[in-house]
Short mmCIF file of C-alpha atoms in Angstrom, two decimals:
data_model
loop_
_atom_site.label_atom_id
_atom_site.label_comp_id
_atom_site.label_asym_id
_atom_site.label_seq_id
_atom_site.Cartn_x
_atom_site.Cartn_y
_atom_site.Cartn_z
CA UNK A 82 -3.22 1.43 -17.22
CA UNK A 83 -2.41 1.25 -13.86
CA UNK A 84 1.28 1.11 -12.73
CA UNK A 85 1.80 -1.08 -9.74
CA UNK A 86 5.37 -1.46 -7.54
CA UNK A 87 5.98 -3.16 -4.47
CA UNK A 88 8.63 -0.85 -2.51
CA UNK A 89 9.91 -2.70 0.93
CA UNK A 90 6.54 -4.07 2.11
CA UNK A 91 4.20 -1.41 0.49
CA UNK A 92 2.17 -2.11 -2.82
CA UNK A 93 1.92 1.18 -4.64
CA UNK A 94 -0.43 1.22 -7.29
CA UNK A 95 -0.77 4.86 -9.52
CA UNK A 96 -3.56 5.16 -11.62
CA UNK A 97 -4.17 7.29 -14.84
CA UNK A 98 -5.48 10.47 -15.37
CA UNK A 99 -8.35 9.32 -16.68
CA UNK A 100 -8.45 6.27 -13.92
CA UNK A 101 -8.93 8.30 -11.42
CA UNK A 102 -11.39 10.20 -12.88
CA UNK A 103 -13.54 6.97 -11.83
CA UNK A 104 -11.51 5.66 -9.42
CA UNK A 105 -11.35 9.30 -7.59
CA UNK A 106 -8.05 8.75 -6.63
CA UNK A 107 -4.41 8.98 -8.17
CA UNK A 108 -2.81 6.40 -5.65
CA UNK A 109 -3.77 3.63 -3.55
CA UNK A 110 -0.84 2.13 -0.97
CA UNK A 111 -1.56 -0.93 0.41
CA UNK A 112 0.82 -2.64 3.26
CA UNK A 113 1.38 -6.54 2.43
CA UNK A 114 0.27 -6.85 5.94
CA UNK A 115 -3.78 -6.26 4.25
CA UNK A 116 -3.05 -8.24 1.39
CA UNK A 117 -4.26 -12.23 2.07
CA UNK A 118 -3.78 -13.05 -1.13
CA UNK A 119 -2.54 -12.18 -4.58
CA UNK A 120 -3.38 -14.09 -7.77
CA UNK A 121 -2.76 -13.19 -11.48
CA UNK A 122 -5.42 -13.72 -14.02
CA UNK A 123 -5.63 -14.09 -17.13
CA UNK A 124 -9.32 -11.99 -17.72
CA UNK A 125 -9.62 -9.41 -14.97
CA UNK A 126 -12.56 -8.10 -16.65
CA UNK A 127 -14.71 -11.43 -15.53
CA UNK A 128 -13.77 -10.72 -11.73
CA UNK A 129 -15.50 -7.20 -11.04
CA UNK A 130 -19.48 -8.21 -10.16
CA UNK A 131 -21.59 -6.41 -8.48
CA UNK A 132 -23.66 -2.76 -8.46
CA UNK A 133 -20.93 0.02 -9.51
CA UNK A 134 -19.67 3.58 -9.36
CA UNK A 135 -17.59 3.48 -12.38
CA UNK A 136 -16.80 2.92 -16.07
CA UNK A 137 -17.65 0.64 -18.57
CA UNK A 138 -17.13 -0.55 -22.74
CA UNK A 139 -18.82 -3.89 -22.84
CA UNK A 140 -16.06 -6.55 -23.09
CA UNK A 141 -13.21 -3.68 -23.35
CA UNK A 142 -12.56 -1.99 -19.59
CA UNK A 143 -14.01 -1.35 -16.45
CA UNK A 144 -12.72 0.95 -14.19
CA UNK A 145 -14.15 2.19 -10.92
CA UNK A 146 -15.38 0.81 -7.39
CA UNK A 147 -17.76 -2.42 -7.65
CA UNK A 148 -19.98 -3.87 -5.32
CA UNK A 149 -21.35 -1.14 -3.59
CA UNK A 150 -24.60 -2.57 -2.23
CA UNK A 151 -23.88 -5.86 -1.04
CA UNK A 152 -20.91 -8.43 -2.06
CA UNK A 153 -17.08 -7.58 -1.81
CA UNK A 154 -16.55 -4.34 -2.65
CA UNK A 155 -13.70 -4.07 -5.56
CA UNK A 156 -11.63 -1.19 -6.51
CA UNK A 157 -11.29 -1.89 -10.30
CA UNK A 158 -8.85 -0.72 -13.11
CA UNK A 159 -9.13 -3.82 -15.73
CA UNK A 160 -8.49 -3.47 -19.82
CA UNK A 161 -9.19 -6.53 -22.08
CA UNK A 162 -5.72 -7.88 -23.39
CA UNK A 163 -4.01 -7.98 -20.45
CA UNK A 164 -3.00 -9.65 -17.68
CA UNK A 165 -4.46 -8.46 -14.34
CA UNK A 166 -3.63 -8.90 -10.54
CA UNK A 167 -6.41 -10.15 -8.03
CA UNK A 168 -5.62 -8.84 -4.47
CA UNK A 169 -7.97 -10.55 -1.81
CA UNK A 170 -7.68 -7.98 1.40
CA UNK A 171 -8.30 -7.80 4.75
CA UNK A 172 -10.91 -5.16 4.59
CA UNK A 173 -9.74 -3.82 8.08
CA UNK A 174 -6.66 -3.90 7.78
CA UNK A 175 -6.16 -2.15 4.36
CA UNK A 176 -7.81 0.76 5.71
CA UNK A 177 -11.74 0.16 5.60
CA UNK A 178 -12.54 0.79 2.17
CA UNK A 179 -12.05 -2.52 -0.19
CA UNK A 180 -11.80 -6.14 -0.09
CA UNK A 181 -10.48 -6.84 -3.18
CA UNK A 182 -8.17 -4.57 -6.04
CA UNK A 183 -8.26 -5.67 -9.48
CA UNK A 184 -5.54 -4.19 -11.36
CA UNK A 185 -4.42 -5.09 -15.40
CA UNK A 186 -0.61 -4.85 -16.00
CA UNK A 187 1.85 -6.66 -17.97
CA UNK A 188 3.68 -7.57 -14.92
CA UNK A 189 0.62 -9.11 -13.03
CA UNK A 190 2.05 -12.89 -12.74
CA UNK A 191 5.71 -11.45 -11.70
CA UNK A 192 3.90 -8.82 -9.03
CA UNK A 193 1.71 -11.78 -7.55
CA UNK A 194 4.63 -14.13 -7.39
CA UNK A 195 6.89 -11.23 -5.83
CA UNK A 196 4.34 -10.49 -3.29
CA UNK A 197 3.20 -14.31 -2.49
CA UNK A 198 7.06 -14.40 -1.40
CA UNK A 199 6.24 -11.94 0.96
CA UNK A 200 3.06 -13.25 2.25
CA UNK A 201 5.25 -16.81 2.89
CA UNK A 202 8.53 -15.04 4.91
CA UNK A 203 5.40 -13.44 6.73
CA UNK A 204 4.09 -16.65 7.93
#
């Protein structure tokens, strides 16, 4: 599972090994400038639609980029049984490549709470 940390005003998500097998990348950093906004969920699996480049177990995980030929594209690292983190983006300004991350981790509804503080001082 993912490990996510928000360092001064940098989200800094590490994936593992086998993550980023499918993910084809061991980090993603993400200024809370991109961010618009953060939500935690209760089934992350639900949120990834769309044609993929990834992994999948039927009802278990999905891990990967969604989305690929039309519809937001989602960088995806979601397990059943846990929590997860929605992060809507500004495609632009988070470097181009996503407009959403969905992330699962047991600290998904402290992380979004932490980081909608930040989005508020930000007006």
């Amino acid at each position: 599972m993912a490990s996510v940390t928000v360092i001064g005003d940098v989200i800094d998500i590490r994936f593992t090994g086998w993550e980023r097998l499918w993910i084809g990348r061991e980090r993603l950093a993400l200024r809370l400038t991109a961010v618009r906004h953060a939500t935690p969920v209760d089934n992350p699996l639900r949120l990834a639609r769309g044609a993929r480049r990834g992994y999948v177990v039927s009802g278990f995980a999905k891990v990967g980029v969604w989305g690929l030929f039309g519809g937001p594209r989602q960088l995806v690292a979601a397990h059943r049984g846990e929590p997860g983190l929605h992060l809507v983006l500004d495609r632009a300004t988070a470097g181009g490549e996503f407009d959403e991350v969905i992330l699962s981790t047991p600290a998904a509804p402290a992380l979004a709470e932490t980081i909608g503080r930040a989005l508020a001082a930000r007006g």
